[in-house]
CSV table of C-alpha atoms (C1' of nucleotides) in Angstrom, one decimal:
chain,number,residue,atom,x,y,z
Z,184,UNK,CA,0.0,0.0,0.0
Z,185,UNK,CA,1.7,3.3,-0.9
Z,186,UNK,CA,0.9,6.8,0.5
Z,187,UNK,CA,-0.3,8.8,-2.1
Z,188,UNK,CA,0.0,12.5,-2.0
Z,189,UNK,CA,-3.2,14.0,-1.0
Z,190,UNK,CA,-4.0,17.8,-2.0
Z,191,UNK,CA,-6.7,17.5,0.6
Z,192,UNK,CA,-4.2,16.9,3.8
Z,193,UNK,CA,-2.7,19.6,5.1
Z,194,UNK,CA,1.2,19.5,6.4
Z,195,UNK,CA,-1.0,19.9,9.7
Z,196,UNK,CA,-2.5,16.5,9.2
Z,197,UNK,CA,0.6,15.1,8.0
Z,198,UNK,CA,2.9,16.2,11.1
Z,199,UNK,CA,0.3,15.8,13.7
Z,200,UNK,CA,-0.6,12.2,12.2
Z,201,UNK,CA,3.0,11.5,12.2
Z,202,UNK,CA,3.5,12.5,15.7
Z,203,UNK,CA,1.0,10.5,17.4
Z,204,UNK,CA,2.5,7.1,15.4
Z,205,UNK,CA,5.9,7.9,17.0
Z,206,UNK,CA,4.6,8.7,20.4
Z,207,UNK,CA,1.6,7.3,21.1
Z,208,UNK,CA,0.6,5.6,24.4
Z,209,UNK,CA,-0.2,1.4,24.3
Z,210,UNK,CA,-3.6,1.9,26.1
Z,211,UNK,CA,-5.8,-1.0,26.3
Z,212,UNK,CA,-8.9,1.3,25.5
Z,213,UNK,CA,-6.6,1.7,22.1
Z,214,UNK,CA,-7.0,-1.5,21.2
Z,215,UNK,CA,-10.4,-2.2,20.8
Z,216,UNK,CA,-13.0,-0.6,18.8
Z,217,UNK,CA,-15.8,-2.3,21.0
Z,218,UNK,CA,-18.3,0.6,21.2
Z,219,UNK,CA,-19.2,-0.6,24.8
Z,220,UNK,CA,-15.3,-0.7,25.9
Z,221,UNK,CA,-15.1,2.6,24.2
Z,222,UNK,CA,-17.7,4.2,25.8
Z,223,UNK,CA,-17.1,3.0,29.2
Z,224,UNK,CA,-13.2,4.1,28.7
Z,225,UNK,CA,-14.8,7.6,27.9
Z,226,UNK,CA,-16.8,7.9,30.7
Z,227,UNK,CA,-14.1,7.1,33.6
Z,228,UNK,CA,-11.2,9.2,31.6
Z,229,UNK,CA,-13.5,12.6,31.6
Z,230,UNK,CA,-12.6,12.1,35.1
Z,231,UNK,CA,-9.6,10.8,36.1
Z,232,UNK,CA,-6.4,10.6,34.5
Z,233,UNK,CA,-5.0,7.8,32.9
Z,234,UNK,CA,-2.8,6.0,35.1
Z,235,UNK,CA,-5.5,5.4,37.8
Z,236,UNK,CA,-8.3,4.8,34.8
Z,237,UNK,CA,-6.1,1.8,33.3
Z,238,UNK,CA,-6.9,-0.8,36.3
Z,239,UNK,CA,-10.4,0.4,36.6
Z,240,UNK,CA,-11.1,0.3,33.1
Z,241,UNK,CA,-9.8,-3.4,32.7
Z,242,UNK,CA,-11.6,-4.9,35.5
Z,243,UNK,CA,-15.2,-2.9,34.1
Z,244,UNK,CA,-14.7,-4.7,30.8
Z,245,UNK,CA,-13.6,-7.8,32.2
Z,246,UNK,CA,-16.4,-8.0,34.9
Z,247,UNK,CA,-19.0,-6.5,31.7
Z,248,UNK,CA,-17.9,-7.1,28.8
Z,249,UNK,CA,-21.1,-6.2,27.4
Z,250,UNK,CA,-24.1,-3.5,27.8
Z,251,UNK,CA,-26.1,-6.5,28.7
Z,252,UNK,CA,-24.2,-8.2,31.5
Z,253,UNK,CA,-24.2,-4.6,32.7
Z,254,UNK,CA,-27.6,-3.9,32.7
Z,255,UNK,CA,-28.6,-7.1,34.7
Z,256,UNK,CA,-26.2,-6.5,36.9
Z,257,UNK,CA,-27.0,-5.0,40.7
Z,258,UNK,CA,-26.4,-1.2,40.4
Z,259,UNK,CA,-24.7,-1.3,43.6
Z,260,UNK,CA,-22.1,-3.2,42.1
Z,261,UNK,CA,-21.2,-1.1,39.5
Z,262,UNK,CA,-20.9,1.8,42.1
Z,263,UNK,CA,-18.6,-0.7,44.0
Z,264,UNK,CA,-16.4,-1.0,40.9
Z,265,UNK,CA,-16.6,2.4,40.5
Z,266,UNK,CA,-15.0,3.3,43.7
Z,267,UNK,CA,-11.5,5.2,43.3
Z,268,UNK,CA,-13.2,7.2,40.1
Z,269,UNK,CA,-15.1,10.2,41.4
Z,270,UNK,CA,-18.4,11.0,40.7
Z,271,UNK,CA,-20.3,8.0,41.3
Z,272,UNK,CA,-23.1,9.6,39.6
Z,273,UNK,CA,-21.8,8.6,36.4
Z,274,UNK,CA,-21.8,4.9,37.6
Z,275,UNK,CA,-25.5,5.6,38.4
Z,276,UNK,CA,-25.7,7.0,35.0
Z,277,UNK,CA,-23.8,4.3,33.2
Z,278,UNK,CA,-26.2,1.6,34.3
Z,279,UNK,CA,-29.0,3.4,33.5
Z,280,UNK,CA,-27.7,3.8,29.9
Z,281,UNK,CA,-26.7,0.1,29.4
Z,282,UNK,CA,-30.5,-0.7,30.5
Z,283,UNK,CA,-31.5,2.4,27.8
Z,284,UNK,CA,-29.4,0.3,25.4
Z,285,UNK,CA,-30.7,-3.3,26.1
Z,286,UNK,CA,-34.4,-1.8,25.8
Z,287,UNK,CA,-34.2,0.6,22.8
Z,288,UNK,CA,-31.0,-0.5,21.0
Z,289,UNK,CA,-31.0,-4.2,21.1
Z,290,UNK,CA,-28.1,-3.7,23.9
Z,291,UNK,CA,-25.7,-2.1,20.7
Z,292,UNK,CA,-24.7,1.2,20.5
Z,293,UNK,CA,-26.3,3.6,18.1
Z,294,UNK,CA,-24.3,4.6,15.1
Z,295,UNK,CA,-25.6,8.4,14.9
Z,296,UNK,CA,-25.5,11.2,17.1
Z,297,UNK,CA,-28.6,12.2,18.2
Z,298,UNK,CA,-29.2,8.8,19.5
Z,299,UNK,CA,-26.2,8.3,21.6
Z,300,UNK,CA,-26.9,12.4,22.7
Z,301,UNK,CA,-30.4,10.9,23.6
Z,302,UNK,CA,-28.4,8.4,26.3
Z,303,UNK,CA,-28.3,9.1,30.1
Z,304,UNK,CA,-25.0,10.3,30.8
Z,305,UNK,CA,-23.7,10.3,27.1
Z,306,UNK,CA,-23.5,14.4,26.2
Z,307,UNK,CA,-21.7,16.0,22.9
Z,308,UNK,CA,-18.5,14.6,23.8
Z,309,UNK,CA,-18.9,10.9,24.3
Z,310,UNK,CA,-21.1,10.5,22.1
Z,311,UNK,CA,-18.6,11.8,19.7
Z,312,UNK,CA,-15.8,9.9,21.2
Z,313,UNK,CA,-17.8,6.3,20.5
Z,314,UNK,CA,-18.3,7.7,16.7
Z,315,UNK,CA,-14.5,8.3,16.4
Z,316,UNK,CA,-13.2,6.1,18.9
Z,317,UNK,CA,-15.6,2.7,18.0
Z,318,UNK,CA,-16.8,3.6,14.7
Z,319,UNK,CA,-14.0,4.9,13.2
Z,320,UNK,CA,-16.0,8.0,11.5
Z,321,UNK,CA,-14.1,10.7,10.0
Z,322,UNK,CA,-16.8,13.5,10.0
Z,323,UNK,CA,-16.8,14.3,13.8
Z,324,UNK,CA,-14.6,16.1,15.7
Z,325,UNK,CA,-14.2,14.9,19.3
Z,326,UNK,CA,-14.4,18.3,21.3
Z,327,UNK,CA,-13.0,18.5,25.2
Z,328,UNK,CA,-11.5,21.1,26.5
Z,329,UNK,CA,-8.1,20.1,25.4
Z,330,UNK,CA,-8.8,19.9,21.9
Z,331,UNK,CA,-10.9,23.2,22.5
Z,332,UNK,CA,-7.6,24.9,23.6
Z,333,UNK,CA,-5.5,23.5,20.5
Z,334,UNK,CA,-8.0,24.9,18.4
Z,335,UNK,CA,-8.2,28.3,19.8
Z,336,UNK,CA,-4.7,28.3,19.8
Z,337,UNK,CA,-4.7,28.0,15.8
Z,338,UNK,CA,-7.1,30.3,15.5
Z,339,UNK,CA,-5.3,32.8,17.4
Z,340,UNK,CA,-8.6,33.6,19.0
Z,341,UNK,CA,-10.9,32.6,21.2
Z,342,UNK,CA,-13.9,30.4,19.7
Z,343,UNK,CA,-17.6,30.3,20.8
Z,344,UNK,CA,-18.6,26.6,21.4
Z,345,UNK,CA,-20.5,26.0,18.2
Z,346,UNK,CA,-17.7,28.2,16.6
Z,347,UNK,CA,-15.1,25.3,18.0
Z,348,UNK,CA,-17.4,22.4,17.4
Z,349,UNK,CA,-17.4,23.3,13.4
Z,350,UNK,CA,-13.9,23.9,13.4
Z,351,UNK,CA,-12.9,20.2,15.5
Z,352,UNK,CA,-15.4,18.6,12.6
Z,353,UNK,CA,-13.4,20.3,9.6
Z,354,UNK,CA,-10.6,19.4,11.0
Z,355,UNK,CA,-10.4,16.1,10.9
Z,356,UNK,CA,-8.6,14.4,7.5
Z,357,UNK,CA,-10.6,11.5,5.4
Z,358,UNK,CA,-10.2,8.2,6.2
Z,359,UNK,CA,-8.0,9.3,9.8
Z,360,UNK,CA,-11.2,9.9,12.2
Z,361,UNK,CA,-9.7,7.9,15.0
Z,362,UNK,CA,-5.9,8.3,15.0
Z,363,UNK,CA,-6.7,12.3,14.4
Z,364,UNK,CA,-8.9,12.9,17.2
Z,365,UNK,CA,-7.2,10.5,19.2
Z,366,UNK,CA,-3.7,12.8,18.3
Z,367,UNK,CA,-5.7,16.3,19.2
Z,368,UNK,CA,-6.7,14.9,22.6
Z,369,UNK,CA,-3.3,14.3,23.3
Z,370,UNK,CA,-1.3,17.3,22.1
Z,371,UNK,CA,-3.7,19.1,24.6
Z,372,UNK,CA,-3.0,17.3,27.3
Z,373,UNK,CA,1.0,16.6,27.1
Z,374,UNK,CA,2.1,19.6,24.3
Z,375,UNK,CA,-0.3,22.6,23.9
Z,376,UNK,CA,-1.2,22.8,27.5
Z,377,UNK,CA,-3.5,25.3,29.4
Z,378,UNK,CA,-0.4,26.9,31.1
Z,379,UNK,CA,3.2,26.7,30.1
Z,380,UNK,CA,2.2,25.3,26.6
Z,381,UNK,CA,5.4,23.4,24.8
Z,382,UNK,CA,5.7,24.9,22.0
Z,383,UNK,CA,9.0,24.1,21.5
Z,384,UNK,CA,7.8,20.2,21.1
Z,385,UNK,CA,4.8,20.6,19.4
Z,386,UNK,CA,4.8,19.4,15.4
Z,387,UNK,CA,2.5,22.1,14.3
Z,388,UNK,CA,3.8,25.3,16.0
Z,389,UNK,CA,4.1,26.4,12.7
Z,390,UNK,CA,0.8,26.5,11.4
Z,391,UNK,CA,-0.2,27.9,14.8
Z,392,UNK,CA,-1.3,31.6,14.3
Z,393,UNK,CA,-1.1,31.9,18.2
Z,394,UNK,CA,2.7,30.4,18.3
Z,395,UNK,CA,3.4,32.1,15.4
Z,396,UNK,CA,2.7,35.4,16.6
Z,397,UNK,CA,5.0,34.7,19.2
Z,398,UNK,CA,2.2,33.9,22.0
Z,399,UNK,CA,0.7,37.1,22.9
Z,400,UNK,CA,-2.0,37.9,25.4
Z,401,UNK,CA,-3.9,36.9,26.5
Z,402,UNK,CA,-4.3,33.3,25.9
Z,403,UNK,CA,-6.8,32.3,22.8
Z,404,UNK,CA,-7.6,29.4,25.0
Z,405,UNK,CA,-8.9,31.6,27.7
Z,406,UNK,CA,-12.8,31.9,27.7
Z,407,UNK,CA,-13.2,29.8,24.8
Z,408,UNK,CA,-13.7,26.7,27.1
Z,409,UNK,CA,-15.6,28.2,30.4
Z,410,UNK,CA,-13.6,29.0,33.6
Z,411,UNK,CA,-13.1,27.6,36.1
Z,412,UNK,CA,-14.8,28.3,39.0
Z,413,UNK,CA,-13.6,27.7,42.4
Z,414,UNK,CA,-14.4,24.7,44.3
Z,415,UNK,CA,-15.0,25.2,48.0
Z,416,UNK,CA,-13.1,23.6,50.6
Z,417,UNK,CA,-13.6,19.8,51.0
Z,418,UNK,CA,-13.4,19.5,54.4
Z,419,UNK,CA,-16.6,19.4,56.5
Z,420,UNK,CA,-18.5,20.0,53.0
Z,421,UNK,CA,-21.7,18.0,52.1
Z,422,UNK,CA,-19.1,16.5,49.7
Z,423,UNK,CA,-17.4,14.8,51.7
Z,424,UNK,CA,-19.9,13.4,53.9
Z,425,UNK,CA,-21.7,12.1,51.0
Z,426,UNK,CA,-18.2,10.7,49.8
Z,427,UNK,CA,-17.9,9.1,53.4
Z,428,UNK,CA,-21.3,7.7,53.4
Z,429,UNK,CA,-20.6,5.8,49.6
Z,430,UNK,CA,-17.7,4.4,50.7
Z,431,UNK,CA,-19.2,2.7,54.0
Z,432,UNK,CA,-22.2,1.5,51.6
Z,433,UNK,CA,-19.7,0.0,49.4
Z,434,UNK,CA,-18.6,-2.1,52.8
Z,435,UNK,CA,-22.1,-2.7,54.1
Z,436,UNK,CA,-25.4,-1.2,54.4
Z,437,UNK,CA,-25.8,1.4,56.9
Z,438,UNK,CA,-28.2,1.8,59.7
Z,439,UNK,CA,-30.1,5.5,60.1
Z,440,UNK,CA,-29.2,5.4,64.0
Z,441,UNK,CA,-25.3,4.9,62.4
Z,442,UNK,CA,-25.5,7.9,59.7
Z,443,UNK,CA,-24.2,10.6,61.5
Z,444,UNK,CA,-21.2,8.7,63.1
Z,445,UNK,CA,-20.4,7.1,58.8
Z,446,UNK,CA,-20.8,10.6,57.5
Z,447,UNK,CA,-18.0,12.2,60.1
Z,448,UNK,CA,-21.0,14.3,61.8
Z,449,UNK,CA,-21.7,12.6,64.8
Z,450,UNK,CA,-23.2,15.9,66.5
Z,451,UNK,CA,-25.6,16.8,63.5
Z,452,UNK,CA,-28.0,13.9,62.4
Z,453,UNK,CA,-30.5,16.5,61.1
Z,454,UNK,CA,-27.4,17.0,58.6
Z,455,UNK,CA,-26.7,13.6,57.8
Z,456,UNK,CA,-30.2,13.0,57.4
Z,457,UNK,CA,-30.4,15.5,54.9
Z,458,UNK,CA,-27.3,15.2,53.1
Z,459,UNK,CA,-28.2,11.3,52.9
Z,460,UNK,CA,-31.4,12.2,51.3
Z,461,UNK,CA,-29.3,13.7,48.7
Z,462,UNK,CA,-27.6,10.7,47.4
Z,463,UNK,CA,-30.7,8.7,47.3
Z,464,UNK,CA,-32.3,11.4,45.3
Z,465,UNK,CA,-29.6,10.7,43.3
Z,466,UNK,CA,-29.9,7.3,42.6
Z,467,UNK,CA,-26.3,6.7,44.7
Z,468,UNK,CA,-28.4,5.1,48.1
Z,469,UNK,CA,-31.7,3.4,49.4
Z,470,UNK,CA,-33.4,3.6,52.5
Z,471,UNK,CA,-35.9,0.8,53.8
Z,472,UNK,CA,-38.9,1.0,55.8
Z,473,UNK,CA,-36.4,0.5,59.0
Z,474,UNK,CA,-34.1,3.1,57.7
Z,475,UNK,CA,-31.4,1.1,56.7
Z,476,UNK,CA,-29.7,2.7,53.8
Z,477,UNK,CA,-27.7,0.8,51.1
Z,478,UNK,CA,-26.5,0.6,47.5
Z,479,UNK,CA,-29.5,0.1,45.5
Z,480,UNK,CA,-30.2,-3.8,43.9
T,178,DG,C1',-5.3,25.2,49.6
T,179,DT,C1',-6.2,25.4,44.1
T,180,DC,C1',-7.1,23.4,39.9
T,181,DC,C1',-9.0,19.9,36.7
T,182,DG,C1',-13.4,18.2,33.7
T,183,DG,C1',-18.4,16.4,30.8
T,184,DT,C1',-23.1,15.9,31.9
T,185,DT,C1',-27.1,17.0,34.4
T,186,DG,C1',-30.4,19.8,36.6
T,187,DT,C1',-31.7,24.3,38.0
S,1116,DA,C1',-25.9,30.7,32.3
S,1117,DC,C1',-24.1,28.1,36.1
S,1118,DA,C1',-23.5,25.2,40.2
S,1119,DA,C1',-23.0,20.4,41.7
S,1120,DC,C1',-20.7,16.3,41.3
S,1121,DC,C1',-15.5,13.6,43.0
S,1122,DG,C1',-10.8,12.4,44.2
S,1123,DG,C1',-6.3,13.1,43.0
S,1124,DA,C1',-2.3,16.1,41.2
S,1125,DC,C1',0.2,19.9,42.1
DNA sequence: GTCCGGTTGT
DNA sequence: ACAACCGGAC
């Protein structure tokens, strides 16, 4: 098979193409084009960061290899497996969509966007990283806030989000959906960085009308992918007694005479009982007619 | 202590 | 438009 020059790719394509080959990461989540392995990578690496997501990831797959076996499984075990991730929401929201794909989908994943929008848990992003990442389409761009920044950057201004959701899909080169996106994820993330950006490393400074105009401020990047806002301090928040409360649910259930001592507030059970409500509003807990709270079935 | 992030619900 | 959700990195 030769490469055959192609008017249509840019030296971009060609040098950020070429980059990831040389560089690239052996992920297991890289290997597969399973759309369920795919999307359950997706969902625990908006989250955490790689190393910790590897483990995690291979004992999901392993345990559920399918939507199916997810689905009929207790969703207090997938919150248990979930443990270590943050947001256990999304565990929540994960078993809920494997039971939204067994009953609408015939336990596959849809192959078009608004479908996989139309998924609990499953927004622009992921469902753009399971057309890219498990279909292998060429027509979307995957869009975090990495590849956001990399495309501001080129720019050399900031872009709205529909702005930067045109650009990602333009972007990416016929026939090289999934290395492409897979490459603009992770010049984000290791190269063209939110602070200190490595220019100096990265294979299309060139074409970079940011880099190229020496970097002035401010930042392209900045505003074009919302700010941050500050989180509030962890300790003593309803955070962490909800955090505290998961983790002894994960061991065993909980009695409602126990809450306040599980949840680190043994002075303020109107607290605890509050705060508990929250996580069973949430799907994360269930409470009995003696009070008992636990992982749901 | 401060920052990070995609989806959901307000 | 924006806060809440989490736990780890820095």
């Amino acid at each position: 098979m030769t490469i055959a020059p192609d008017a249509a790719v840019s030296p971009r394509h060609a040098a950020l193409l070429s980059w990831f080959g040389e560089r690239r990461r052996d992920l297991p989540w890289r290997r597969t084009r399973d759309p369920w392995a795919v999307l359950v990578s997706e969902l625990m690496l908006q989250q955490t960061q790689v190393p910790r997501v590897v483990p995690k990831y291979e004992a999901f797959v392993a345990r559920w290899p399918t939507a199916a076996s997810c689905a009929s499984a207790p969703l207090g075990d997938v919150v248990t497996a979930w443990a270590g991730l943050g947001y256990n929401r999304r565990a929540v929201n994960l078993h809920r969509c494997a039971a939204a794909l067994v009953a609408d989908h015939g336990g596959a994943l849809p192959t078009d966007l608004p479908a996989l929008m139309a998924l609990p848990g499953i927004g622009p992003y992921t469902a753009r990283a399971v057309l890219a990442f498990a279909h292998e389409r060429d027509d979307v761009g995957v869009l975090d806030t990495n590849a956001a920044r990399v495309l501001a950057r080129w720019a050399g201004r900031s872009l709205g989000r529909a702005e930067a959701q045109r650009a990602a899909d333009e972007a990416v080169p016929p026939g090289q959906g999934w290395a492409w996106n897979q490459a603009m994820l992770d010049l984000g993330a290791t190269v063209c960085r939110p602070r200190a950006p490595r220019c100096d490393q990265c294979p299309v400074s060139r074409s970079c009308a940011w880099s190229v105009a020496g970097r002035p401020g401010p930042d392209p990047a900045i505003g074009s992918a919302g700010g941050s806002t500050g989180q509030s301090t962890f300790a003593g928040s309803d955070r962490q007694g909800r955090g505290r409360l998961v983790d002894a649910l994960r061991r065993a259930p909980v009695d409602a005479f126990d809450l306040p001592a599980a949840m680190g507030w043994p002075d303020d059970p109107a607290r605890a009982t509050r705060v508990a409500a929250t996580l069973v509003a949430d799907g994360l807990a269930q409470i009995d007619e003696s009070g008992t709270h636990r992982l749901p079935a």
